[in-house]
XYZ file of N, CA and C in Angstrom:
636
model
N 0.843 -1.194 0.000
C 0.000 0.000 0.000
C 0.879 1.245 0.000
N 2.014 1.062 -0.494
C 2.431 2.596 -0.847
C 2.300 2.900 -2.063
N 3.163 4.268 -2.282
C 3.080 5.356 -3.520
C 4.605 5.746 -4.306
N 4.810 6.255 -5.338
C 5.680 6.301 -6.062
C 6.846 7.502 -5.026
N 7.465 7.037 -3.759
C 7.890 7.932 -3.102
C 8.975 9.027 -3.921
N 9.906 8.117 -5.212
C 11.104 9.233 -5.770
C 10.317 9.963 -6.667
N 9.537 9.394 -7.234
C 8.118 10.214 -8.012
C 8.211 11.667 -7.170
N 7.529 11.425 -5.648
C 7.170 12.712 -5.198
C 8.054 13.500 -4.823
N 9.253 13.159 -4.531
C 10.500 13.925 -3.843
C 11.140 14.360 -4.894
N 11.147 13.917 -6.433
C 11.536 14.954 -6.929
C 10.955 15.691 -7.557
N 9.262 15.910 -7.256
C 8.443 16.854 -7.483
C 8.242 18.067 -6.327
N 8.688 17.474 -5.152
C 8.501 18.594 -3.971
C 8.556 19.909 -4.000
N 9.922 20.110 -4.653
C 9.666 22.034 -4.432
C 8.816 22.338 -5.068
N 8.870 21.557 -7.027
C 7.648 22.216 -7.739
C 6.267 22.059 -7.019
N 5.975 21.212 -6.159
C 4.651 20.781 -6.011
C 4.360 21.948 -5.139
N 5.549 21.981 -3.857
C 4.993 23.358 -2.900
C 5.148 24.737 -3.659
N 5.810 25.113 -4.772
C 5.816 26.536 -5.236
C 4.282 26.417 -5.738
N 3.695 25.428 -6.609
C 2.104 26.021 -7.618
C 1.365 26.281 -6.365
N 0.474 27.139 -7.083
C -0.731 27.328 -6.019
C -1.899 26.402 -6.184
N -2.686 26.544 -5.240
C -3.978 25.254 -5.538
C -4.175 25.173 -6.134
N -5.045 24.165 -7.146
C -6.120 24.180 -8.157
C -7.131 24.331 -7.956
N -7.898 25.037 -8.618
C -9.617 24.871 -7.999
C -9.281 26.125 -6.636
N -9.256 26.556 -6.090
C -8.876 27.337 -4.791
C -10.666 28.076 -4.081
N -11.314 27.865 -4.722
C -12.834 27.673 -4.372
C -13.453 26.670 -3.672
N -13.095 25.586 -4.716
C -13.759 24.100 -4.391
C -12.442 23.884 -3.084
N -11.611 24.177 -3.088
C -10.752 23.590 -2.018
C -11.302 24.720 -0.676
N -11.266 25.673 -0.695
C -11.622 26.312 0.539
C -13.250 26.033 1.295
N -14.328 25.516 0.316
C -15.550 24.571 0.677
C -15.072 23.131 1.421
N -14.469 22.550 0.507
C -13.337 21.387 1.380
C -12.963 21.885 2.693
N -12.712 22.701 2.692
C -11.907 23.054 3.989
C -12.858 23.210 5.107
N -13.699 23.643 4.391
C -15.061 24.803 5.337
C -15.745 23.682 6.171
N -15.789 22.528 5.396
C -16.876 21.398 5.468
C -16.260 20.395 6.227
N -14.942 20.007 6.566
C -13.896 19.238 7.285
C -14.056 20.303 8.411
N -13.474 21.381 8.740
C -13.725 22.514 9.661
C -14.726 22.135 10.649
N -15.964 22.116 9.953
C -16.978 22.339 10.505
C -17.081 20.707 10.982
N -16.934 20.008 10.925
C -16.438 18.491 11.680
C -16.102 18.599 12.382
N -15.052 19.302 12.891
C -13.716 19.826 13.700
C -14.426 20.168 15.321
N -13.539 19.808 16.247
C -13.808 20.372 17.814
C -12.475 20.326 17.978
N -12.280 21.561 19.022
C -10.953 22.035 19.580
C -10.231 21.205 20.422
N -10.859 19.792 20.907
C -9.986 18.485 21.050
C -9.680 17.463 20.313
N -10.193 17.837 19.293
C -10.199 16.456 17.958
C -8.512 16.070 17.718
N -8.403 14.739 17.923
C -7.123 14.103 17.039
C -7.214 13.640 16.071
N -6.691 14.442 14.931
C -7.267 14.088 13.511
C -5.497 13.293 13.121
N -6.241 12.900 12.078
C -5.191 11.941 11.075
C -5.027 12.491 9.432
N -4.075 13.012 9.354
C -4.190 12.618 7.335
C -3.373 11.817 6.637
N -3.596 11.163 5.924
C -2.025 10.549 4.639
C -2.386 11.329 3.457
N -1.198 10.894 2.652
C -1.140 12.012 1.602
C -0.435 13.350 1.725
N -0.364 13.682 3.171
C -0.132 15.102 3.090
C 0.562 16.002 2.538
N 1.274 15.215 1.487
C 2.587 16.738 0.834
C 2.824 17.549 1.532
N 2.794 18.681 1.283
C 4.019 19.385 1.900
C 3.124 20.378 3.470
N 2.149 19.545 3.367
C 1.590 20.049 5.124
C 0.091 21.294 4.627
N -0.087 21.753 3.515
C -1.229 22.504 3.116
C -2.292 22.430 4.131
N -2.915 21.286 3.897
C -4.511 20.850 4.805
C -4.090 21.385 5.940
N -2.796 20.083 6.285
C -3.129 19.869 7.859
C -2.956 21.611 8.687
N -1.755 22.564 8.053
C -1.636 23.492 8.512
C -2.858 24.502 8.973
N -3.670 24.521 7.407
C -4.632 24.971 7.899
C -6.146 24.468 8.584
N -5.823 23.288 9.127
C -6.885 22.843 10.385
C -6.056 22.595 10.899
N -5.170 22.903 11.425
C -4.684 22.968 12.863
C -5.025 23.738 13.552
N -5.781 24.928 13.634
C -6.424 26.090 14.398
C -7.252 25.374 15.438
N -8.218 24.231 14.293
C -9.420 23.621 14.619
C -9.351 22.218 15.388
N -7.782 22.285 15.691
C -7.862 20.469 16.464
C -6.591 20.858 17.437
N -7.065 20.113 18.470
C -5.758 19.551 19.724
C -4.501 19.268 18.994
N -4.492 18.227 18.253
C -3.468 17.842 17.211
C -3.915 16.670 16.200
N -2.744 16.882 15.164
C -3.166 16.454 13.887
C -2.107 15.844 13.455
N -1.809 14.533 13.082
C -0.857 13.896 12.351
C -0.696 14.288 11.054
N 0.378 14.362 10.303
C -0.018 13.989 9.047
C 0.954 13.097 8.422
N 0.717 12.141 7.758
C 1.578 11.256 7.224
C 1.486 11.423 5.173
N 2.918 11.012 5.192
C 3.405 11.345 3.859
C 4.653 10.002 3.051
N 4.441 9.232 2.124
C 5.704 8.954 2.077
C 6.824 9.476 1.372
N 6.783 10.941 1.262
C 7.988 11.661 0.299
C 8.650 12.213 1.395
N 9.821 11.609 1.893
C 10.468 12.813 2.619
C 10.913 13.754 2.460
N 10.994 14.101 1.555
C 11.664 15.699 0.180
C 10.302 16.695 0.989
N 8.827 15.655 0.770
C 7.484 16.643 0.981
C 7.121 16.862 2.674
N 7.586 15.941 3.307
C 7.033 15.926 4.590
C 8.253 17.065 5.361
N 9.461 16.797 4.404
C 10.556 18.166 5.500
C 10.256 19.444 5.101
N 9.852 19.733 3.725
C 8.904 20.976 3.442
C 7.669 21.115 4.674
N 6.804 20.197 4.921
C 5.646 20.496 5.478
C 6.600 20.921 7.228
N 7.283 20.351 7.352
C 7.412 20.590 8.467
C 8.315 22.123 8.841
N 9.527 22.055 7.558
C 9.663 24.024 7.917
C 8.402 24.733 7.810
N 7.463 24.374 6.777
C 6.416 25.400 6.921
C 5.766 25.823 8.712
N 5.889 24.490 8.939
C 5.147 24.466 10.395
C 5.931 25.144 11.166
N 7.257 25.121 11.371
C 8.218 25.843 12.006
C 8.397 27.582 11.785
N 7.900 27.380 10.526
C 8.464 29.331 10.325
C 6.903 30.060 10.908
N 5.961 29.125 10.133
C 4.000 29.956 10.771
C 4.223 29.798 12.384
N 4.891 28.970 13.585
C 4.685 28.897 14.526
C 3.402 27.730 15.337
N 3.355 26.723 14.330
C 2.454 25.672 14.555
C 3.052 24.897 15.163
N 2.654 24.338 16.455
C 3.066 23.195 17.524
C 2.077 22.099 17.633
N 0.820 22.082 16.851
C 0.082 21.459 16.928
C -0.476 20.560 16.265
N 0.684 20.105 15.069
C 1.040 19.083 13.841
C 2.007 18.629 14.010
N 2.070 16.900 13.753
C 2.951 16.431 13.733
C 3.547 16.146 12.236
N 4.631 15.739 11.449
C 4.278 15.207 10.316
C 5.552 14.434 10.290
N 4.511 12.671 9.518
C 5.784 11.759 9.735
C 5.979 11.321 8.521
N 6.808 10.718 8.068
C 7.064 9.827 6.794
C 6.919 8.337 6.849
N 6.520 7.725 5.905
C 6.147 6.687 5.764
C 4.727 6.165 5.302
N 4.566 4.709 4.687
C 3.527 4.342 4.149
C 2.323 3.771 5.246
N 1.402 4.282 4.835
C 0.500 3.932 6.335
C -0.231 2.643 6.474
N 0.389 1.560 5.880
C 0.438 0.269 6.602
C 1.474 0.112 7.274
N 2.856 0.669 7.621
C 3.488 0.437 8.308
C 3.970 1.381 9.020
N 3.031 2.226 9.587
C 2.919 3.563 10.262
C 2.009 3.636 10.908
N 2.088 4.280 12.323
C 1.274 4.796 13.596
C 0.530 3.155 14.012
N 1.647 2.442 14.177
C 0.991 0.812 14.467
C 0.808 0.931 16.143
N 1.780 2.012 16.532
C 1.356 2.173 18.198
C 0.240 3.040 18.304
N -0.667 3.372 17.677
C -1.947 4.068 17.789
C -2.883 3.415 17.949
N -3.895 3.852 19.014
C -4.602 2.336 19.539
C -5.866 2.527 18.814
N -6.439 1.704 18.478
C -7.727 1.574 17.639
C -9.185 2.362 18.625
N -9.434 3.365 17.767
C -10.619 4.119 18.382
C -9.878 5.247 19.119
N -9.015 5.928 18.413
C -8.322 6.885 19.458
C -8.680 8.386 18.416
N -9.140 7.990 17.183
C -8.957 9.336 16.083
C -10.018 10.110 16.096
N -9.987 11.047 16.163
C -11.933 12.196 15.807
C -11.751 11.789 14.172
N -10.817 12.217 13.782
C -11.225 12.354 12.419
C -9.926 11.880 11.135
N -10.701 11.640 10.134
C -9.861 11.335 9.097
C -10.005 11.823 8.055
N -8.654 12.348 7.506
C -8.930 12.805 6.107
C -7.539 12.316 4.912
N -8.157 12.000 3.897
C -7.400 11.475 2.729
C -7.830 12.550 1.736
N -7.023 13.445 1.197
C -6.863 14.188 -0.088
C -6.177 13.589 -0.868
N -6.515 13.383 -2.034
C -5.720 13.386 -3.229
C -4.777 12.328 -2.646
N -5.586 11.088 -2.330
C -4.393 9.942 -1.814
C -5.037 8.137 -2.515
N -6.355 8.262 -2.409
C -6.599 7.048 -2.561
C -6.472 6.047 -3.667
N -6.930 6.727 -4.450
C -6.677 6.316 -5.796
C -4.955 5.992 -6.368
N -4.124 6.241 -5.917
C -2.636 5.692 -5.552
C -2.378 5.088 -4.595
N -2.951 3.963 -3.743
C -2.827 3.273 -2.916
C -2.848 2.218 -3.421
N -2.042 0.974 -3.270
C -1.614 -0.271 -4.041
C -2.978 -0.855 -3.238
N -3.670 -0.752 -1.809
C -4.627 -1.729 -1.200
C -5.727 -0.510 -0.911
N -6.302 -0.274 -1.558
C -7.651 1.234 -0.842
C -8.199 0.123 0.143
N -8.873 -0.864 0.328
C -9.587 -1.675 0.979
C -9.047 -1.718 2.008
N -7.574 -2.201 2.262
C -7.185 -1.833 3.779
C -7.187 -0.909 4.369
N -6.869 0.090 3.215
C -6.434 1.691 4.121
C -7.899 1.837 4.335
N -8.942 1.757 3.623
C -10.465 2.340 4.482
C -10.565 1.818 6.081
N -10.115 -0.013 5.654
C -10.663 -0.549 6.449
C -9.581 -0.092 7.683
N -8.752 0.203 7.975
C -7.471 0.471 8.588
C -7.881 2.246 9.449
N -8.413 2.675 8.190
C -8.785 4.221 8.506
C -10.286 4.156 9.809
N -10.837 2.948 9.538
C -12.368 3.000 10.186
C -11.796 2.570 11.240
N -11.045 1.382 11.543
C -10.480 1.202 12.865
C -9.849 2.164 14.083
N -8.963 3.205 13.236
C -8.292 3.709 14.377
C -9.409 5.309 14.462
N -10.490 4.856 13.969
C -11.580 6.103 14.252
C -12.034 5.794 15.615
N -12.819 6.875 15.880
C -13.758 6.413 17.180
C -14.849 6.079 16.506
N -15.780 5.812 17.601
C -17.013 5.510 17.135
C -18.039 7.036 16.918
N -18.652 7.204 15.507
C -19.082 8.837 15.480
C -18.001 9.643 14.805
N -16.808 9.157 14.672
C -15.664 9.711 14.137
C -16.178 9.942 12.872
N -15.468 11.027 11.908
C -15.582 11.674 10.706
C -14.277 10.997 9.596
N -14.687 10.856 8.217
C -13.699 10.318 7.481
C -14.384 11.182 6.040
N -12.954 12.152 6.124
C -13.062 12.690 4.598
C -12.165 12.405 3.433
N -12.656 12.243 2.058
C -11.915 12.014 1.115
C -12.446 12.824 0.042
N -11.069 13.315 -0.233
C -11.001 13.930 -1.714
C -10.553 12.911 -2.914
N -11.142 12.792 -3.565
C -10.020 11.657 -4.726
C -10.595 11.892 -6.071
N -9.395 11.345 -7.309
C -9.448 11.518 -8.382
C -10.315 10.110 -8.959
N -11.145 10.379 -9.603
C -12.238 9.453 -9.963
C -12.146 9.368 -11.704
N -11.337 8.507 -12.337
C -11.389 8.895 -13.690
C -11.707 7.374 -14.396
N -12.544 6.451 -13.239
C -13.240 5.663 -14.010
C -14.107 5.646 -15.032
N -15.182 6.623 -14.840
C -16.087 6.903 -15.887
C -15.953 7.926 -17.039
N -14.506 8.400 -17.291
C -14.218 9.082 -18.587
C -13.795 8.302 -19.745
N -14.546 9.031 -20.710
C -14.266 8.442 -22.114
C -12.697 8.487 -22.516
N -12.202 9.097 -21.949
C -10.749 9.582 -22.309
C -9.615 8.221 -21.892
N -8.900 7.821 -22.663
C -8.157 6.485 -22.664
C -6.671 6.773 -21.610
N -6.944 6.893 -20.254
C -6.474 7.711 -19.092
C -5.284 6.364 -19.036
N -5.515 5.512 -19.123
C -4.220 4.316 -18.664
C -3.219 3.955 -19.386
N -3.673 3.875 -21.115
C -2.149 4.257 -21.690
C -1.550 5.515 -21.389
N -2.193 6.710 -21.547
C -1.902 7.813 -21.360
C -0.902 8.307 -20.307
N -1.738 8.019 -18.839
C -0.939 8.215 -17.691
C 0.667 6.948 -17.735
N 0.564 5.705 -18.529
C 1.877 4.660 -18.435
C 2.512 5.471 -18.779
N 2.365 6.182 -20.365
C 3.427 7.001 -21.107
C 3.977 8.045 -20.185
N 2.715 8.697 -19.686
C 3.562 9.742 -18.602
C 4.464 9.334 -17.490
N 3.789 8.838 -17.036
C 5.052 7.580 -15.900
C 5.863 7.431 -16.393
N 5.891 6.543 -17.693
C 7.294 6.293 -18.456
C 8.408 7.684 -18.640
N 7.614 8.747 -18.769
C 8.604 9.734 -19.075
C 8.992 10.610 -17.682
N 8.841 9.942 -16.367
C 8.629 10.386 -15.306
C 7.773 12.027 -14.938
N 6.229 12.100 -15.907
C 5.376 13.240 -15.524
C 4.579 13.113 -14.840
N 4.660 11.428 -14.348
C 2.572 11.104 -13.656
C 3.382 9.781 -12.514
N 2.391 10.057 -11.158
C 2.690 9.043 -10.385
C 2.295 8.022 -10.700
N 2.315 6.792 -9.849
C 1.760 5.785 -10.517
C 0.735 5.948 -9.845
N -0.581 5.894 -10.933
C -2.121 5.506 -10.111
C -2.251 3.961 -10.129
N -2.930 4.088 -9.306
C -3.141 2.071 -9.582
C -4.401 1.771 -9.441
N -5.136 2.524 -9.837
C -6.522 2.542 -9.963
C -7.490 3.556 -10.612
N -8.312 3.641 -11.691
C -8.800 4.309 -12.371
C -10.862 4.030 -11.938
N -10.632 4.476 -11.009
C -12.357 4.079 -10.637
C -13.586 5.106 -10.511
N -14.299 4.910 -10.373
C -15.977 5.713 -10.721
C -16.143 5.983 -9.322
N -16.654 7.031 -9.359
C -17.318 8.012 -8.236
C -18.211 7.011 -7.276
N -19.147 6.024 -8.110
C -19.614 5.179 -7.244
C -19.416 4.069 -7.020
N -18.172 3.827 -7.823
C -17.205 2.373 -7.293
C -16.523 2.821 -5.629
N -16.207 3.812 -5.462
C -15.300 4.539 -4.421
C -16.438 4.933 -3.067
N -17.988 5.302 -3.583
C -18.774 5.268 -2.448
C -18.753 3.904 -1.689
N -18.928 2.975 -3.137
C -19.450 1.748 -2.279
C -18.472 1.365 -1.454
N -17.002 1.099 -2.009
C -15.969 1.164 -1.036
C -16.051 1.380 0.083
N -16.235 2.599 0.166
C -16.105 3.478 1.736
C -17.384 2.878 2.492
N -18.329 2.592 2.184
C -19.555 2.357 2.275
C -19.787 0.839 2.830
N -18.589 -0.461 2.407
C -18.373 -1.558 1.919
C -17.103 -1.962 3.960
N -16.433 -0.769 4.145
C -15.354 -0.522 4.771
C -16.092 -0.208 6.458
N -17.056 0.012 6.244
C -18.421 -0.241 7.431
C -18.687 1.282 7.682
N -18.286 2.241 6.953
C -18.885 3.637 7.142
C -20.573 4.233 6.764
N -20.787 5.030 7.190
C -22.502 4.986 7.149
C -22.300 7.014 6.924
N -23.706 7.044 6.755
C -24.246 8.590 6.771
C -22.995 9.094 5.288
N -23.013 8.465 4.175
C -21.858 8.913 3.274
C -22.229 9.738 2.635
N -21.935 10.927 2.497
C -22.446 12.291 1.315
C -21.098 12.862 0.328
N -21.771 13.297 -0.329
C -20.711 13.901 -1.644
C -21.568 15.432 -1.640
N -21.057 15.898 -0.956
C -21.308 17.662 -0.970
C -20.894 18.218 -2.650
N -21.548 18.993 -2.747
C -21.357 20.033 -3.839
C -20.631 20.835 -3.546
N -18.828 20.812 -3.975
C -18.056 22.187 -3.765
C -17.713 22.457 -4.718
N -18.152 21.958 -5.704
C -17.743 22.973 -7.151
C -16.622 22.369 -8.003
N -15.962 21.637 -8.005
C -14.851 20.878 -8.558
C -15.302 20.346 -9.157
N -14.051 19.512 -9.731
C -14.312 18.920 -11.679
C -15.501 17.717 -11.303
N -15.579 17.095 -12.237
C -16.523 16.267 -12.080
C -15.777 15.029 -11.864
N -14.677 14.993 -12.380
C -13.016 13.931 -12.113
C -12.916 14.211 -10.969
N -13.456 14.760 -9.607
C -12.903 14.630 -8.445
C -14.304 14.401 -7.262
N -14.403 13.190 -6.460
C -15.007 13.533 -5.654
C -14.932 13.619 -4.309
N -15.314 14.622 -3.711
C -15.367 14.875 -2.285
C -16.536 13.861 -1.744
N -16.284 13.171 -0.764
C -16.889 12.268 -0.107
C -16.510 12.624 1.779
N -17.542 12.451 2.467
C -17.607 12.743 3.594
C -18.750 11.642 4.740
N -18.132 10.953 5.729
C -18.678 9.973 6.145
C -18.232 9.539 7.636
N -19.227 9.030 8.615
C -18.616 8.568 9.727
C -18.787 7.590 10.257
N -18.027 6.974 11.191
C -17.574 5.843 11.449
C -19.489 5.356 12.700
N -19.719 4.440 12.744
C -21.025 4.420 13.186
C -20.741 4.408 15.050
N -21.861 4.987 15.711
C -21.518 5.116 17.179
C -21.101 6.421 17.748
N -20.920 6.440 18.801
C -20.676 8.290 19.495
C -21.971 8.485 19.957
């Protein structure tokens, strides 16, 4: 269940110089995770590049992990945290099957996966992995790239790019409602896909763990 780690490390600086995409649909993202949020919550993310999210919900939580496997991206996220004056993020490296194994099951408020799942060699564990170390009532958000249902011939396309080192490796090309049922499949309940305005290639999904 990891990700193309030299892929991302030698994308790091470029990745932290662009600015968001979408910077609308991402600040609704934000608004809507936020509003999940209590000022004791121990939240979790993977994926995190170079610390973006987690920095800005850290206002909104006790503390917040974030896990990454690029270390090029996670030592970026962490000067960022150092120069803003944030003490209230951690950020580690590594693939999160073999990460935060001393974290005891039912200890998390919340979870969030951006722009991570769909590059995961096992999504099925990591849901099922993600629902475990939730509480019960706990929150689980995902952003992900959904390019199952395009006409567009996305898998030679993206090999060639890989091949020429421009595209990580995805290892999965799936539909908006292949990825509900998933999450859905992973024992999560109350699952919604809010309207924040983003492509139709991306869906925001939002869901919690049953109990609380």
């Amino acid at each position: 269940m990891t990700t193309d780690a030299a892929f991302w490390n030698g994308l790091a600086e470029k990745y932290a110089a662009q600015p968001v995409g979408n910077p609308d649909a991402f600040e609704r993202k934000i608004a809507i995770t936020t509003g999940l949020m209590q000022p004791d919550h121990t939240l979790m993310e993977i994926g995190c590049g170079t610390g973006s999210l987690a920095l800005r919900l850290a206002p909104h939580a006790a503390q917040i992990h974030g896990l990454d496997i690029s270390d090029a991206m996670v030592g970026i996220a962490r000067g960022k945290a150092e120069a803003a004056g944030v003490d209230n993020v951690t950020f580690h490296v590594g693939p999160f099957d073999r990460s935060f194994e001393a974290v005891e099951p039912g200890s998390v408020d919340g979870f969030c996966a951006y722009s991570i799942l769909h590059l995961l060699d096992d999504r099925e564990a990591a849901l099922a992995r993600a629902f475990e170390l939730l509480k019960p009532g706990g929150f689980f958000v995902a952003s992900t790239v959904c390019l199952g249902e395009s006409w567009v011939p996305f898998r030679p396309l993206l090999a060639v790019m890989r091949w020429l080192g421009k595209a990580p490796r995805v290892v999965a090309l799936i539909s908006r409602a292949e990825l509900r049922a998933e999450i859905e499949a992973a024992g999560f309940v109350d699952v919604e896909e809010p309207d924040v305005g983003a492509e139709r290639s991306i869906s925001f999904l939002v869901a919690r763990k049953p109990g609380g």
